[in-house]
JSON list of C-alpha atoms in Angstrom, two decimals:
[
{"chain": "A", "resi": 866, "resn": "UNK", "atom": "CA", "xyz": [-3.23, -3.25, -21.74]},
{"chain": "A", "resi": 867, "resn": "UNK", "atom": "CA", "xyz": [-2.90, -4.05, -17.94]},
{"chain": "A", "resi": 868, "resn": "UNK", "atom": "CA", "xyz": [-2.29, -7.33, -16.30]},
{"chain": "A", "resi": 869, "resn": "UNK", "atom": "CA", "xyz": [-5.89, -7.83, -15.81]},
{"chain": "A", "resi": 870, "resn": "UNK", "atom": "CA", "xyz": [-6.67, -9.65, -18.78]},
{"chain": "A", "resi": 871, "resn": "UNK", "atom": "CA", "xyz": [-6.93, -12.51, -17.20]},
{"chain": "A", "resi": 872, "resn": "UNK", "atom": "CA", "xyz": [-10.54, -11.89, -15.89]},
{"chain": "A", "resi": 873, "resn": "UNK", "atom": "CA", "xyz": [-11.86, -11.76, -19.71]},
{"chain": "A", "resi": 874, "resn": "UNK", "atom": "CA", "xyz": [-11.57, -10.15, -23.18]},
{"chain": "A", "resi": 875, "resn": "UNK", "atom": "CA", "xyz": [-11.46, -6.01, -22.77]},
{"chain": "A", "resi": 876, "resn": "UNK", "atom": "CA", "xyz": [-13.67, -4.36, -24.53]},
{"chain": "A", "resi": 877, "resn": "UNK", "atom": "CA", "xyz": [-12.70, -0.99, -23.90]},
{"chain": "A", "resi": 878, "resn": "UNK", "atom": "CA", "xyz": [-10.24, 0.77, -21.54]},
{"chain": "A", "resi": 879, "resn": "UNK", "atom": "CA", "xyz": [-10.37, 4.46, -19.96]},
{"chain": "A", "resi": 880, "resn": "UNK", "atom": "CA", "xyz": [-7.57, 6.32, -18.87]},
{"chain": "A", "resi": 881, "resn": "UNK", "atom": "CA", "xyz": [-6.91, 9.43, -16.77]},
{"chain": "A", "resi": 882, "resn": "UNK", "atom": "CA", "xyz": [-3.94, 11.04, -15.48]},
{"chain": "A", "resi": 883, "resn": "UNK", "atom": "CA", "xyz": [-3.02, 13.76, -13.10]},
{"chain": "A", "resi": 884, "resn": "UNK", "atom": "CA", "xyz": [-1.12, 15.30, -10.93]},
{"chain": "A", "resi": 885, "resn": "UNK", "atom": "CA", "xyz": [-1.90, 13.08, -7.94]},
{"chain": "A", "resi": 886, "resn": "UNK", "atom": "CA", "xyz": [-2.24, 9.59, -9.99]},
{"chain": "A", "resi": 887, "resn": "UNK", "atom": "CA", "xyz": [-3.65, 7.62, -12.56]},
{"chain": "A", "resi": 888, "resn": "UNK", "atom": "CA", "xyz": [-6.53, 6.15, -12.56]},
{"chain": "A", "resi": 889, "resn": "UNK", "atom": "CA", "xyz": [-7.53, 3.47, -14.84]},
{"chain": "A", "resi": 890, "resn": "UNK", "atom": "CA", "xyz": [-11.08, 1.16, -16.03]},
{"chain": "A", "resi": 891, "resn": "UNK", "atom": "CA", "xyz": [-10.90, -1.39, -18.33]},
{"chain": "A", "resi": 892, "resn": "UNK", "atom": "CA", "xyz": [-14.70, -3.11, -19.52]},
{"chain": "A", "resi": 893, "resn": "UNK", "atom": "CA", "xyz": [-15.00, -6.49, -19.86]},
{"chain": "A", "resi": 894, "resn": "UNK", "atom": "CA", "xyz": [-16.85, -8.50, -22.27]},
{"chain": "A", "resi": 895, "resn": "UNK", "atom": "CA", "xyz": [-18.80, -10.06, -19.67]},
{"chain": "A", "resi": 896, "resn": "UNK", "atom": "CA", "xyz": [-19.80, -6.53, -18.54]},
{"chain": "A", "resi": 897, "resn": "UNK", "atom": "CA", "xyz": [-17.74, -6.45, -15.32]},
{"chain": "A", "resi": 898, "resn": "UNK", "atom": "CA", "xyz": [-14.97, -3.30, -14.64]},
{"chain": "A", "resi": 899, "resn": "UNK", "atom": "CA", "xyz": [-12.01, -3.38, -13.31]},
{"chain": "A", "resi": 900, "resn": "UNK", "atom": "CA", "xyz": [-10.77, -0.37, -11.71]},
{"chain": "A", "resi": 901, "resn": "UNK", "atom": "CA", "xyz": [-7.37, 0.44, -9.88]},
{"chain": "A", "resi": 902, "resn": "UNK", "atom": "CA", "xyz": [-5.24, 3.82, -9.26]},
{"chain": "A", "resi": 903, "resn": "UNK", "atom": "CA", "xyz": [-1.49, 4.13, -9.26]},
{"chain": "A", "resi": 904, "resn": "UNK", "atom": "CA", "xyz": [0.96, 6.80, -7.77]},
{"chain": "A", "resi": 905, "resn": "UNK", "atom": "CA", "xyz": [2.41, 9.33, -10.57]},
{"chain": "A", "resi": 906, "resn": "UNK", "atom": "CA", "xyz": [5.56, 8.45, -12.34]},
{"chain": "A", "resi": 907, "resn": "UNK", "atom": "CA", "xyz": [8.39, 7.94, -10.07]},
{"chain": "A", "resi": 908, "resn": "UNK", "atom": "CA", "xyz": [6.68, 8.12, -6.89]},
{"chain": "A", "resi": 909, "resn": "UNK", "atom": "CA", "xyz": [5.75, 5.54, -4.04]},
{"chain": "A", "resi": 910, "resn": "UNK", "atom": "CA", "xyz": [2.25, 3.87, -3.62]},
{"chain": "A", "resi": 911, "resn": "UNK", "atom": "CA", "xyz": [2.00, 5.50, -0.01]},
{"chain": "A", "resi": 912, "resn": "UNK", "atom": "CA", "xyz": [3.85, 9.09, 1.08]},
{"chain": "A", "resi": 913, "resn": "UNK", "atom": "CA", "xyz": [6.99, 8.59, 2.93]},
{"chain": "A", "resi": 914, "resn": "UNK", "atom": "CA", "xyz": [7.90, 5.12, 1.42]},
{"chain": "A", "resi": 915, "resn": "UNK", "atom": "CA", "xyz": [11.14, 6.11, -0.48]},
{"chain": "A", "resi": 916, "resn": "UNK", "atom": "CA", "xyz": [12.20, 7.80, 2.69]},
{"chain": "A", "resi": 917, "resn": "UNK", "atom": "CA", "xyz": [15.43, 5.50, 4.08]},
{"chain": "A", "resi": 918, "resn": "UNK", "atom": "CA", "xyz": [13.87, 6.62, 7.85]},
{"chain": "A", "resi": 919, "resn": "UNK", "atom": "CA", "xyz": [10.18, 5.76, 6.85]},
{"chain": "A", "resi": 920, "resn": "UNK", "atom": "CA", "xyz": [8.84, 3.20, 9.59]},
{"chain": "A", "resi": 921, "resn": "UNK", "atom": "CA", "xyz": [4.90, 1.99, 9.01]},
{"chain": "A", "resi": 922, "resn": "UNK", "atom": "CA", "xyz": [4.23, 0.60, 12.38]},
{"chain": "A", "resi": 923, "resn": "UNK", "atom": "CA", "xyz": [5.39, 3.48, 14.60]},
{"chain": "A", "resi": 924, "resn": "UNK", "atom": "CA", "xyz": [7.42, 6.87, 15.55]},
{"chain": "A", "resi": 925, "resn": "UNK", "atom": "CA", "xyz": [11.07, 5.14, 15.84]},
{"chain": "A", "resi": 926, "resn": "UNK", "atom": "CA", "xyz": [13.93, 6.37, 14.01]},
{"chain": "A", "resi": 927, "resn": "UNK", "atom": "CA", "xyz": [14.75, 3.96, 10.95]},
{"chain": "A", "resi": 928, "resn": "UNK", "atom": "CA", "xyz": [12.70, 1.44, 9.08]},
{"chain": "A", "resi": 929, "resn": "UNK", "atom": "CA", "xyz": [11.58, -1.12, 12.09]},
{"chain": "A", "resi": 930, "resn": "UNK", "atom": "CA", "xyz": [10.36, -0.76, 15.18]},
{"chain": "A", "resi": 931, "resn": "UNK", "atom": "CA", "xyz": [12.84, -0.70, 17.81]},
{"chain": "A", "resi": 932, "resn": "UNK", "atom": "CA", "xyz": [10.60, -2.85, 20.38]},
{"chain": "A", "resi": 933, "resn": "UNK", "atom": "CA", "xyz": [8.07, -4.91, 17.56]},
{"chain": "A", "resi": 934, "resn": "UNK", "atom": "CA", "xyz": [5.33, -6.89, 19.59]},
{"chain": "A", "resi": 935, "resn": "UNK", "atom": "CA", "xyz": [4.12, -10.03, 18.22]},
{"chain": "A", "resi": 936, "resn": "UNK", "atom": "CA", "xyz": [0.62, -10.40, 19.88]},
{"chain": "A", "resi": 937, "resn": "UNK", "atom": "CA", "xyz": [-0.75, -6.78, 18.82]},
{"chain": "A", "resi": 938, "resn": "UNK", "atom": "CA", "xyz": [1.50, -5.73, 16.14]},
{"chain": "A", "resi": 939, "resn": "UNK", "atom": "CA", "xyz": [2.90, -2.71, 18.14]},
{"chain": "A", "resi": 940, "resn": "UNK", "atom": "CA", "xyz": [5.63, -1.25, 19.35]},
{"chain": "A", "resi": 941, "resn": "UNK", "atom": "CA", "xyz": [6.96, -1.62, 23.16]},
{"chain": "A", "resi": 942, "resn": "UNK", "atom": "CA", "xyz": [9.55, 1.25, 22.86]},
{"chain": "A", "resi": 943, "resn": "UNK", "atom": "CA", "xyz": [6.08, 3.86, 21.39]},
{"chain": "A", "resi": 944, "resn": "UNK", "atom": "CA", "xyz": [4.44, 2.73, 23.67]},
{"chain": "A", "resi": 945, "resn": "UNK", "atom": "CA", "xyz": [1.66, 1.37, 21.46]},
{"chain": "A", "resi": 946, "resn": "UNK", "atom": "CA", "xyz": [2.23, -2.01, 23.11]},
{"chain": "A", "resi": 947, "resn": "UNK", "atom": "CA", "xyz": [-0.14, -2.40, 26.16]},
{"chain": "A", "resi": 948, "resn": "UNK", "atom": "CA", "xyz": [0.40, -6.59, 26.75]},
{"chain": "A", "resi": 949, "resn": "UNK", "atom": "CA", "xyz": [1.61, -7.77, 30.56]},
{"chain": "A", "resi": 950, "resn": "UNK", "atom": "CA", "xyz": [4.34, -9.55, 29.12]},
{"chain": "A", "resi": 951, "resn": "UNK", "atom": "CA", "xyz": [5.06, -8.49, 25.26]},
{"chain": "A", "resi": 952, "resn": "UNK", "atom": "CA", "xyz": [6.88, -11.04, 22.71]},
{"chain": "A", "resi": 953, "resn": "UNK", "atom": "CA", "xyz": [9.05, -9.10, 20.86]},
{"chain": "A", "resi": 954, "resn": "UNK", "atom": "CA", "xyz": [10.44, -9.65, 17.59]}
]
């Protein structure tokens, strides 16, 4: 069982697995579902993420923005950043 039992006694679960995830429902006793997917085996919840160069905010080389604004979340150096005056991190 999952960490969800904390919502109520499961009834029943449902599994499926594939080549892109796993998907899984667990029914509660009180008639609500709980539903959630997960990566496959060994791989990352988003594409990239295992990647030593993989940087969510923007195109810079390495894991953090080079130029991180903190009044719209966005890089200077990308140009993302459009603020007068930026605050950078």
């Amino acid at each position: 069982m999952s960490g969800h039992q904390e919502h109520g006694a499961v009834v029943a679960v449902w599994t499926e697995h594939s080549a892109i995830g796993h998907h899984y429902e667990e029914l509660l006793a009180d008639g609500k579902v709980l539903a959630w997917t997960e990566p496959p085996f060994g791989e990352t919840g988003h594409p990239g993420e295992d990647d030593p160069d993989y940087n969510p905010v923007c195109h810079c080389p390495g894991p953090t923005p080079r130029a991180f604004c903190m009044e719209c979340a966005g890089c200077a150096d990308c140009d993302q950043c459009r603020c007068p005056r930026p605050t950078l991190l």
